[in-house]
Amino acid sequence: MSENEYSTIAVDRRDRVGVITLNRPEALNALNTELMGEVVAAAQAFDADPGIGAIVLTGSDRAFAAGADIKEMADKTFSDVVAEQFFGAWDALAGLRTPTVAAVNGYALGGGCELAMLCDLIIAGDTAVFGQPEINLGVIPGIGGSQRLTRAVGKAKAMDLILTGRQMKSDEADRLGLVSRVVPAENTVQTALEIAADIAGKSLIAAGLAKEAVNRAFESGLTEGVRVERNLFYSTFATDDQTEGMAAFVAKRRPDFQHR
Ligand SMILES: CCCCCCCCCCCCC[C@H](O)CC(=O)SCCNC(=O)CCNC(=O)[C@H](O)C(C)(C)COP(=O)(O)OP(=O)(O)OC[C@H]1O[C@@H](n2cnc3c(N)ncnc32)[C@H](O)[C@@H]1OP(=O)(O)O
């Protein structure tokens, strides 16, 4: 779809940074099937564009996303949700090569917190609140929240947040390592754009390999993870970017990465 054909998101491009803004303010950016489909379509389009080196995902001042759309789920049955192909959308986001940066102000709850945790970096405004309140609805996190939150903050805090459904403010999220940085809410998006532009100025190949290596830590034991990292490191020496990067340092000049 072209950038102006989306109805639940706004899509923008700032040089080498793709920007996706959730745009369902009437429902605090609740994640319904239409919105998730559009987010994935826009993100995959940016991911396929060699001119894009990073993707920023953001919402409004009041809400990044207040969760999956409860009104869309309320009448679903066990068979309905088992049959839904909804999870494919989330798997597609998790599989992006391009580094992703979530810029979070306001509510990131349930699926909203899970969506932020699918991103590689989370830049939180000081008004951001995170949580997995699904238990209040008689359900549990369903898109990785119990897995990614536990790996991010540890069992004790994850159990606290998931069993009580409480909200966690940005300072606690920062202390626990759930978020990358906390900034004044008025600076959240601009800071995320600046960080994304910084990443987009690196070698796109090296950034993709670095992302794969870090994510492998979620999937492997230490020995296997170090082995994978080592092979990915070796592979950087097959790229022109490694040659250019190291030659630029020696010559005391900025590298001109060509992403190959
Ligand atoms: C994904 C959909 C589809 C597909 C089917 C397949 C199902 C299986 C796949 C889905 C798996 C999902 C897994 C996920 O882990 C599950 C969840 O995310 S469950 C939802 C978790 N989130 C919440 O429980 C938060 C709910 N919201 C609130 O508690 C409050 O709104 C708030 C955030 C504390 C803010 O409170 P207030 O400031 O008082 O604002 P309001 O409550 O009045 O809200 C304003 C307006 O927005 C509507 N709204 C808010 N949150 C949601 C939501 N999650 N879904 C739908 N609508 C929401 C709210 O109803 C108000 O609208 P209005 O009533 O004025 O029309």
mmCIF file of C-alpha atoms and ligand atoms in Angstrom:
data_model
loop_
_atom_site.group_PDB
_atom_site.id
_atom_site.type_symbol
_atom_site.label_atom_id
_atom_site.label_comp_id
_atom_site.label_asym_id
_atom_site.label_seq_id
_atom_site.Cartn_x
_atom_site.Cartn_y
_atom_site.Cartn_z
ATOM 1 C CA MET A 1 0.000 0.000 0.000
ATOM 2 C CA SER A 2 1.210 3.529 -0.602
ATOM 3 C CA GLU A 3 2.005 5.600 2.474
ATOM 4 C CA ASN A 4 -1.375 7.430 2.330
ATOM 5 C CA GLU A 5 -3.549 4.309 1.957
ATOM 6 C CA TYR A 6 -3.575 3.290 5.609
ATOM 7 C CA SER A 7 -6.595 3.990 7.801
ATOM 8 C CA THR A 8 -5.454 3.059 11.339
ATOM 9 C CA ILE A 9 -1.835 4.188 11.131
ATOM 10 C CA ALA A 10 0.137 7.073 9.716
ATOM 11 C CA VAL A 11 3.308 6.294 7.797
ATOM 12 C CA ASP A 12 6.174 8.720 7.282
ATOM 13 C CA ARG A 13 9.776 8.656 6.187
ATOM 14 C CA ARG A 14 12.584 10.779 7.600
ATOM 15 C CA ASP A 15 15.654 10.191 5.393
ATOM 16 C CA ARG A 16 16.705 6.593 6.253
ATOM 17 C CA VAL A 17 14.144 6.173 9.047
ATOM 18 C CA GLY A 18 10.656 4.783 8.488
ATOM 19 C CA VAL A 19 8.041 6.056 10.954
ATOM 20 C CA ILE A 20 4.810 4.216 11.814
ATOM 21 C CA THR A 21 2.326 6.003 14.096
ATOM 22 C CA LEU A 22 -0.630 4.088 15.503
ATOM 23 C CA ASN A 23 -3.731 6.184 14.865
ATOM 24 C CA ARG A 24 -6.838 4.884 16.686
ATOM 25 C CA PRO A 25 -7.052 7.645 19.330
ATOM 26 C CA GLU A 26 -10.715 6.883 20.004
ATOM 27 C CA ALA A 27 -9.680 3.482 21.401
ATOM 28 C CA LEU A 28 -6.281 4.430 22.853
ATOM 29 C CA ASN A 29 -4.680 2.684 19.869
ATOM 30 C CA ALA A 30 -6.199 -0.675 20.802
ATOM 31 C CA LEU A 31 -4.678 -3.293 18.528
ATOM 32 C CA ASN A 32 -7.402 -4.700 16.326
ATOM 33 C CA THR A 33 -6.909 -6.966 13.340
ATOM 34 C CA GLU A 34 -7.009 -4.090 10.866
ATOM 35 C CA LEU A 35 -4.420 -2.025 12.713
ATOM 36 C CA MET A 36 -2.042 -4.941 13.225
ATOM 37 C CA GLY A 37 -2.349 -5.824 9.562
ATOM 38 C CA GLU A 38 -1.459 -2.279 8.566
ATOM 39 C CA VAL A 39 1.448 -2.063 11.021
ATOM 40 C CA VAL A 40 2.904 -5.278 9.623
ATOM 41 C CA ALA A 41 2.388 -4.189 6.004
ATOM 42 C CA ALA A 42 4.094 -0.848 6.612
ATOM 43 C CA ALA A 43 6.937 -2.396 8.612
ATOM 44 C CA GLN A 44 7.561 -5.086 6.002
ATOM 45 C CA ALA A 45 7.596 -2.431 3.253
ATOM 46 C CA PHE A 46 10.230 -0.445 5.143
ATOM 47 C CA ASP A 47 12.147 -3.677 5.876
ATOM 48 C CA ALA A 48 12.302 -4.466 2.153
ATOM 49 C CA ASP A 49 13.562 -0.965 1.293
ATOM 50 C CA PRO A 50 17.389 -0.797 1.227
ATOM 51 C CA GLY A 51 17.059 2.945 1.757
ATOM 52 C CA ILE A 52 15.615 2.384 5.250
ATOM 53 C CA GLY A 53 18.048 1.606 8.081
ATOM 54 C CA ALA A 54 15.708 1.798 11.075
ATOM 55 C CA ILE A 55 11.978 1.884 11.872
ATOM 56 C CA VAL A 56 10.291 3.932 14.612
ATOM 57 C CA LEU A 57 6.905 2.765 15.963
ATOM 58 C CA THR A 58 4.919 5.189 18.096
ATOM 59 C CA GLY A 59 1.430 6.141 19.217
ATOM 60 C CA SER A 60 -0.076 9.237 20.829
ATOM 61 C CA ASP A 61 0.819 11.271 23.900
ATOM 62 C CA ARG A 62 -1.903 9.408 25.825
ATOM 63 C CA ALA A 63 -1.313 5.866 24.548
ATOM 64 C CA PHE A 64 1.242 3.843 22.657
ATOM 65 C CA ALA A 65 -1.402 1.093 22.666
ATOM 66 C CA ALA A 66 -3.819 0.132 25.431
ATOM 67 C CA GLY A 67 -3.717 -3.520 24.423
ATOM 68 C CA ALA A 68 -5.415 -5.835 21.993
ATOM 69 C CA ASP A 69 -8.909 -4.686 21.079
ATOM 70 C CA ILE A 70 -11.150 -6.074 23.837
ATOM 71 C CA LYS A 71 -14.298 -5.217 21.895
ATOM 72 C CA GLU A 72 -13.032 -7.259 18.968
ATOM 73 C CA MET A 73 -12.202 -10.201 21.216
ATOM 74 C CA ALA A 74 -15.159 -10.082 23.631
ATOM 75 C CA ASP A 75 -17.445 -12.424 21.639
ATOM 76 C CA LYS A 76 -14.748 -14.750 20.335
ATOM 77 C CA THR A 77 -14.811 -18.413 21.268
ATOM 78 C CA PHE A 78 -11.969 -20.834 21.850
ATOM 79 C CA SER A 79 -12.403 -22.110 18.302
ATOM 80 C CA ASP A 80 -12.378 -18.561 16.940
ATOM 81 C CA VAL A 81 -9.076 -17.569 18.504
ATOM 82 C CA VAL A 82 -7.478 -20.916 17.712
ATOM 83 C CA ALA A 83 -8.470 -20.425 14.083
ATOM 84 C CA GLU A 84 -7.340 -16.776 13.911
ATOM 85 C CA GLN A 85 -4.218 -16.157 11.881
ATOM 86 C CA PHE A 86 -3.606 -13.156 14.106
ATOM 87 C CA PHE A 87 -0.335 -14.393 15.562
ATOM 88 C CA GLY A 88 1.288 -14.457 12.139
ATOM 89 C CA ALA A 89 1.285 -10.677 12.214
ATOM 90 C CA TRP A 90 3.319 -10.608 15.425
ATOM 91 C CA ASP A 91 5.737 -13.255 14.146
ATOM 92 C CA ALA A 92 6.316 -11.078 11.060
ATOM 93 C CA LEU A 93 7.200 -8.098 13.260
ATOM 94 C CA ALA A 94 9.582 -10.232 15.320
ATOM 95 C CA GLY A 95 11.309 -11.347 12.135
ATOM 96 C CA LEU A 96 12.167 -7.926 10.709
ATOM 97 C CA ARG A 97 15.830 -7.502 9.744
ATOM 98 C CA THR A 98 15.718 -3.715 10.195
ATOM 99 C CA PRO A 99 16.260 -2.396 13.743
ATOM 100 C CA THR A 100 13.051 -1.149 15.323
ATOM 101 C CA VAL A 101 12.608 1.541 17.974
ATOM 102 C CA ALA A 102 9.394 1.917 20.005
ATOM 103 C CA ALA A 103 8.673 5.479 21.184
ATOM 104 C CA VAL A 104 6.261 5.057 24.095
ATOM 105 C CA ASN A 105 4.218 7.758 25.778
ATOM 106 C CA GLY A 106 1.202 6.954 27.917
ATOM 107 C CA TYR A 107 -0.294 3.484 28.033
ATOM 108 C CA ALA A 108 1.582 0.405 26.778
ATOM 109 C CA LEU A 109 -0.656 -2.277 28.231
ATOM 110 C CA GLY A 110 -1.278 -5.895 27.313
ATOM 111 C CA GLY A 111 -0.707 -6.276 23.597
ATOM 112 C CA GLY A 112 0.633 -2.706 23.635
ATOM 113 C CA CYS A 113 3.413 -3.708 26.041
ATOM 114 C CA GLU A 114 3.971 -6.863 23.997
ATOM 115 C CA LEU A 115 4.220 -4.779 20.819
ATOM 116 C CA ALA A 116 6.803 -2.491 22.428
ATOM 117 C CA MET A 117 8.796 -5.526 23.616
ATOM 118 C CA LEU A 118 8.816 -6.859 20.038
ATOM 119 C CA CYS A 119 10.831 -3.772 19.112
ATOM 120 C CA ASP A 120 14.613 -3.774 19.558
ATOM 121 C CA LEU A 121 14.756 -0.566 21.606
ATOM 122 C CA ILE A 122 12.092 1.062 23.774
ATOM 123 C CA ILE A 123 12.392 4.824 24.326
ATOM 124 C CA ALA A 124 9.951 5.669 27.112
ATOM 125 C CA GLY A 125 8.589 9.079 27.937
ATOM 126 C CA ASP A 126 8.326 9.845 31.642
ATOM 127 C CA THR A 127 4.541 9.514 31.319
ATOM 128 C CA ALA A 128 4.722 5.970 29.950
ATOM 129 C CA VAL A 129 3.109 3.143 31.868
ATOM 130 C CA PHE A 130 3.639 -0.522 31.059
ATOM 131 C CA GLY A 131 1.728 -3.572 32.155
ATOM 132 C CA GLN A 132 0.093 -6.880 31.323
ATOM 133 C CA PRO A 133 -3.392 -6.461 32.819
ATOM 134 C CA GLU A 134 -4.926 -9.375 30.899
ATOM 135 C CA ILE A 135 -5.712 -11.224 34.152
ATOM 136 C CA ASN A 136 -8.312 -8.540 34.909
ATOM 137 C CA LEU A 137 -10.154 -9.734 31.794
ATOM 138 C CA GLY A 138 -9.967 -13.410 32.692
ATOM 139 C CA VAL A 139 -7.211 -14.089 30.204
ATOM 140 C CA ILE A 140 -3.411 -14.018 30.162
ATOM 141 C CA PRO A 141 -0.874 -12.341 27.858
ATOM 142 C CA GLY A 142 -1.136 -13.978 24.453
ATOM 143 C CA ILE A 143 1.545 -12.432 22.258
ATOM 144 C CA GLY A 144 4.735 -13.152 24.107
ATOM 145 C CA GLY A 145 4.198 -11.005 27.193
ATOM 146 C CA SER A 146 4.838 -13.772 29.734
ATOM 147 C CA GLN A 147 7.979 -14.814 27.832
ATOM 148 C CA ARG A 148 9.590 -11.519 26.862
ATOM 149 C CA LEU A 149 8.705 -9.714 30.100
ATOM 150 C CA THR A 150 10.147 -12.539 32.218
ATOM 151 C CA ARG A 151 13.379 -12.500 30.183
ATOM 152 C CA ALA A 152 13.517 -8.711 30.446
ATOM 153 C CA VAL A 153 12.748 -8.124 34.128
ATOM 154 C CA GLY A 154 13.019 -11.524 35.824
ATOM 155 C CA LYS A 155 10.485 -13.957 37.253
ATOM 156 C CA ALA A 156 9.660 -12.088 40.451
ATOM 157 C CA LYS A 157 8.704 -8.825 38.722
ATOM 158 C CA ALA A 158 7.004 -10.567 35.801
ATOM 159 C CA MET A 159 4.874 -12.607 38.198
ATOM 160 C CA ASP A 160 4.014 -9.418 40.118
ATOM 161 C CA LEU A 161 2.966 -7.565 36.958
ATOM 162 C CA ILE A 162 1.109 -10.453 35.295
ATOM 163 C CA LEU A 163 -0.655 -11.833 38.390
ATOM 164 C CA THR A 164 -1.731 -8.415 39.715
ATOM 165 C CA GLY A 165 -2.249 -6.724 36.331
ATOM 166 C CA ARG A 166 -0.767 -3.562 37.814
ATOM 167 C CA GLN A 167 0.753 -0.732 35.849
ATOM 168 C CA MET A 168 4.482 -0.008 35.997
ATOM 169 C CA LYS A 169 5.706 3.556 35.501
ATOM 170 C CA SER A 170 8.657 4.393 33.286
ATOM 171 C CA ASP A 171 11.111 4.852 36.162
ATOM 172 C CA GLU A 172 10.469 1.295 37.399
ATOM 173 C CA ALA A 173 10.571 -0.008 33.809
ATOM 174 C CA ASP A 174 13.941 1.726 33.393
ATOM 175 C CA ARG A 175 15.299 0.361 36.671
ATOM 176 C CA LEU A 176 14.278 -3.162 35.637
ATOM 177 C CA GLY A 177 15.829 -2.902 32.180
ATOM 178 C CA LEU A 178 12.551 -3.163 30.279
ATOM 179 C CA VAL A 179 13.243 0.089 28.431
ATOM 180 C CA SER A 180 16.393 1.464 26.759
ATOM 181 C CA ARG A 181 16.062 5.089 27.889
ATOM 182 C CA VAL A 182 13.568 7.373 29.668
ATOM 183 C CA VAL A 183 13.184 10.979 28.480
ATOM 184 C CA PRO A 184 10.706 13.828 29.130
ATOM 185 C CA ALA A 185 7.467 12.906 27.357
ATOM 186 C CA GLU A 186 7.718 15.886 25.018
ATOM 187 C CA ASN A 187 11.054 14.538 23.754
ATOM 188 C CA THR A 188 10.156 10.847 23.322
ATOM 189 C CA VAL A 189 9.478 10.769 19.593
ATOM 190 C CA GLN A 190 12.307 13.155 18.708
ATOM 191 C CA THR A 191 14.770 11.133 20.780
ATOM 192 C CA ALA A 192 13.594 7.908 19.146
ATOM 193 C CA LEU A 193 13.999 9.491 15.700
ATOM 194 C CA GLU A 194 17.531 10.649 16.539
ATOM 195 C CA ILE A 195 18.531 7.213 17.843
ATOM 196 C CA ALA A 196 16.963 5.557 14.802
ATOM 197 C CA ALA A 197 18.834 7.948 12.494
ATOM 198 C CA ASP A 198 22.086 7.099 14.308
ATOM 199 C CA ILE A 199 21.456 3.373 13.818
ATOM 200 C CA ALA A 200 20.425 3.958 10.199
ATOM 201 C CA GLY A 201 23.817 5.590 9.608
ATOM 202 C CA LYS A 202 25.614 2.381 10.469
ATOM 203 C CA SER A 203 26.177 -0.533 8.131
ATOM 204 C CA LEU A 204 22.726 -2.005 7.484
ATOM 205 C CA ILE A 205 24.321 -5.449 7.214
ATOM 206 C CA ALA A 206 26.207 -5.155 10.502
ATOM 207 C CA ALA A 207 23.091 -3.805 12.239
ATOM 208 C CA GLY A 208 21.018 -6.745 11.025
ATOM 209 C CA LEU A 209 23.670 -9.231 12.161
ATOM 210 C CA ALA A 210 24.001 -7.476 15.550
ATOM 211 C CA LYS A 211 20.208 -7.662 16.011
ATOM 212 C CA GLU A 212 20.260 -11.365 15.162
ATOM 213 C CA ALA A 213 23.094 -12.017 17.600
ATOM 214 C CA VAL A 214 21.406 -10.231 20.506
ATOM 215 C CA ASN A 215 18.054 -11.906 19.832
ATOM 216 C CA ARG A 216 19.809 -15.268 19.754
ATOM 217 C CA ALA A 217 20.504 -14.771 23.476
ATOM 218 C CA PHE A 218 16.760 -15.247 24.008
ATOM 219 C CA GLU A 219 16.817 -18.554 22.136
ATOM 220 C CA SER A 220 20.100 -20.252 23.076
ATOM 221 C CA GLY A 221 22.294 -21.244 25.924
ATOM 222 C CA LEU A 222 25.549 -19.290 26.398
ATOM 223 C CA THR A 223 27.850 -21.694 24.553
ATOM 224 C CA GLU A 224 25.536 -21.938 21.529
ATOM 225 C CA GLY A 225 24.908 -18.198 21.563
ATOM 226 C CA VAL A 226 28.630 -17.399 21.596
ATOM 227 C CA ARG A 227 29.135 -19.862 18.736
ATOM 228 C CA VAL A 228 26.419 -18.183 16.658
ATOM 229 C CA GLU A 229 27.810 -14.732 17.475
ATOM 230 C CA ARG A 230 31.306 -15.819 16.412
ATOM 231 C CA ASN A 231 30.062 -17.052 13.039
ATOM 232 C CA LEU A 232 28.122 -13.833 12.513
ATOM 233 C CA PHE A 233 31.278 -11.858 13.416
ATOM 234 C CA TYR A 234 33.275 -13.900 10.898
ATOM 235 C CA SER A 235 30.644 -13.146 8.247
ATOM 236 C CA THR A 236 31.114 -9.384 8.643
ATOM 237 C CA PHE A 237 34.576 -9.839 7.100
ATOM 238 C CA ALA A 238 32.891 -10.872 3.864
ATOM 239 C CA THR A 239 31.324 -7.408 3.522
ATOM 240 C CA ASP A 240 32.559 -4.216 1.902
ATOM 241 C CA ASP A 241 31.243 -2.393 4.968
ATOM 242 C CA GLN A 242 33.816 -4.071 7.192
ATOM 243 C CA THR A 243 36.581 -3.086 4.802
ATOM 244 C CA GLU A 244 35.258 0.482 4.623
ATOM 245 C CA GLY A 245 34.613 0.772 8.352
ATOM 246 C CA MET A 246 38.087 -0.296 9.405
ATOM 247 C CA ALA A 247 39.830 1.649 6.621
ATOM 248 C CA ALA A 248 37.935 4.795 7.637
ATOM 249 C CA PHE A 249 39.118 4.430 11.237
ATOM 250 C CA VAL A 250 42.734 4.019 10.168
ATOM 251 C CA ALA A 251 42.459 7.037 7.849
ATOM 252 C CA LYS A 252 40.716 9.045 10.611
ATOM 253 C CA ARG A 253 37.643 9.789 8.479
ATOM 254 C CA ARG A 254 33.917 8.977 8.696
ATOM 255 C CA PRO A 255 32.989 5.666 7.052
ATOM 256 C CA ASP A 256 30.791 5.745 3.963
ATOM 257 C CA PHE A 257 28.915 2.480 4.331
ATOM 258 C CA GLN A 258 27.334 1.128 1.159
ATOM 259 C CA HIS A 259 25.424 -1.647 2.951
ATOM 260 C CA ARG A 260 26.950 -4.510 1.073
HETATM 261 C C1 LIG B 1 -6.284 -8.392 18.634
HETATM 262 C C2 LIG B 1 -7.623 -8.440 18.227
HETATM 263 C C3 LIG B 1 -7.988 -9.470 17.515
HETATM 264 C C4 LIG B 1 -8.197 -10.546 17.051
HETATM 265 C C5 LIG B 1 -8.761 -11.757 17.513
HETATM 266 C C6 LIG B 1 -7.779 -12.799 17.818
HETATM 267 C C7 LIG B 1 -7.603 -12.934 19.308
HETATM 268 C C8 LIG B 1 -6.316 -13.618 19.672
HETATM 269 C C9 LIG B 1 -5.197 -12.746 19.409
HETATM 270 C C10 LIG B 1 -5.131 -11.602 20.384
HETATM 271 C C11 LIG B 1 -4.129 -11.864 21.475
HETATM 272 C C12 LIG B 1 -4.040 -10.669 22.385
HETATM 273 C C13 LIG B 1 -3.059 -10.885 23.510
HETATM 274 C C14 LIG B 1 -2.964 -9.703 24.460
HETATM 275 O O1 LIG B 1 -1.978 -10.050 25.411
HETATM 276 C C15 LIG B 1 -4.307 -9.466 25.141
HETATM 277 C C16 LIG B 1 -4.602 -8.045 25.489
HETATM 278 O O2 LIG B 1 -3.919 -7.113 25.149
HETATM 279 S S1 LIG B 1 -6.062 -7.844 26.357
HETATM 280 C C17 LIG B 1 -6.176 -6.077 26.624
HETATM 281 C C18 LIG B 1 -5.197 -5.591 27.654
HETATM 282 N N1 LIG B 1 -5.390 -4.178 27.915
HETATM 283 C C19 LIG B 1 -6.222 -3.727 28.900
HETATM 284 O O3 LIG B 1 -6.808 -4.511 29.608
HETATM 285 C C20 LIG B 1 -6.383 -2.228 29.062
HETATM 286 C C21 LIG B 1 -7.810 -1.834 28.820
HETATM 287 N N2 LIG B 1 -8.010 -0.390 28.960
HETATM 288 C C22 LIG B 1 -8.048 0.201 30.197
HETATM 289 O O4 LIG B 1 -7.861 -0.388 31.229
HETATM 290 C C23 LIG B 1 -8.328 1.685 30.199
HETATM 291 O O5 LIG B 1 -8.884 2.039 28.934
HETATM 292 C C24 LIG B 1 -7.076 2.545 30.450
HETATM 293 C C25 LIG B 1 -5.992 2.194 29.462
HETATM 294 C C26 LIG B 1 -6.590 2.330 31.890
HETATM 295 C C27 LIG B 1 -7.456 4.015 30.272
HETATM 296 O O6 LIG B 1 -8.593 4.307 31.063
HETATM 297 P P1 LIG B 1 -9.376 5.682 30.812
HETATM 298 O O7 LIG B 1 -8.392 6.807 30.792
HETATM 299 O O8 LIG B 1 -10.492 5.695 31.781
HETATM 300 O O9 LIG B 1 -9.953 5.559 29.338
HETATM 301 P P2 LIG B 1 -11.181 4.624 28.864
HETATM 302 O O10 LIG B 1 -11.143 3.318 29.565
HETATM 303 O O11 LIG B 1 -12.421 5.418 28.891
HETATM 304 O O12 LIG B 1 -10.763 4.330 27.333
HETATM 305 C C28 LIG B 1 -10.954 5.316 26.328
HETATM 306 C C29 LIG B 1 -11.607 4.604 25.162
HETATM 307 O O13 LIG B 1 -10.669 3.609 24.646
HETATM 308 C C30 LIG B 1 -11.298 2.333 24.714
HETATM 309 N N3 LIG B 1 -10.284 1.300 25.019
HETATM 310 C C31 LIG B 1 -9.290 1.390 25.924
HETATM 311 N N4 LIG B 1 -8.556 0.247 25.941
HETATM 312 C C32 LIG B 1 -9.121 -0.582 24.997
HETATM 313 C C33 LIG B 1 -8.832 -1.898 24.535
HETATM 314 N N5 LIG B 1 -7.772 -2.607 24.989
HETATM 315 N N6 LIG B 1 -9.631 -2.465 23.608
HETATM 316 C C34 LIG B 1 -10.684 -1.751 23.111
HETATM 317 N N7 LIG B 1 -11.017 -0.473 23.486
HETATM 318 C C35 LIG B 1 -10.234 0.085 24.430
HETATM 319 C C36 LIG B 1 -12.345 2.431 25.779
HETATM 320 O O14 LIG B 1 -13.325 1.442 25.590
HETATM 321 C C37 LIG B 1 -12.862 3.836 25.551
HETATM 322 O O15 LIG B 1 -13.697 3.812 24.417
HETATM 323 P P3 LIG B 1 -15.230 4.266 24.543
HETATM 324 O O16 LIG B 1 -15.835 3.393 25.606
HETATM 325 O O17 LIG B 1 -15.170 5.710 24.967
HETATM 326 O O18 LIG B 1 -15.812 4.059 23.180
#
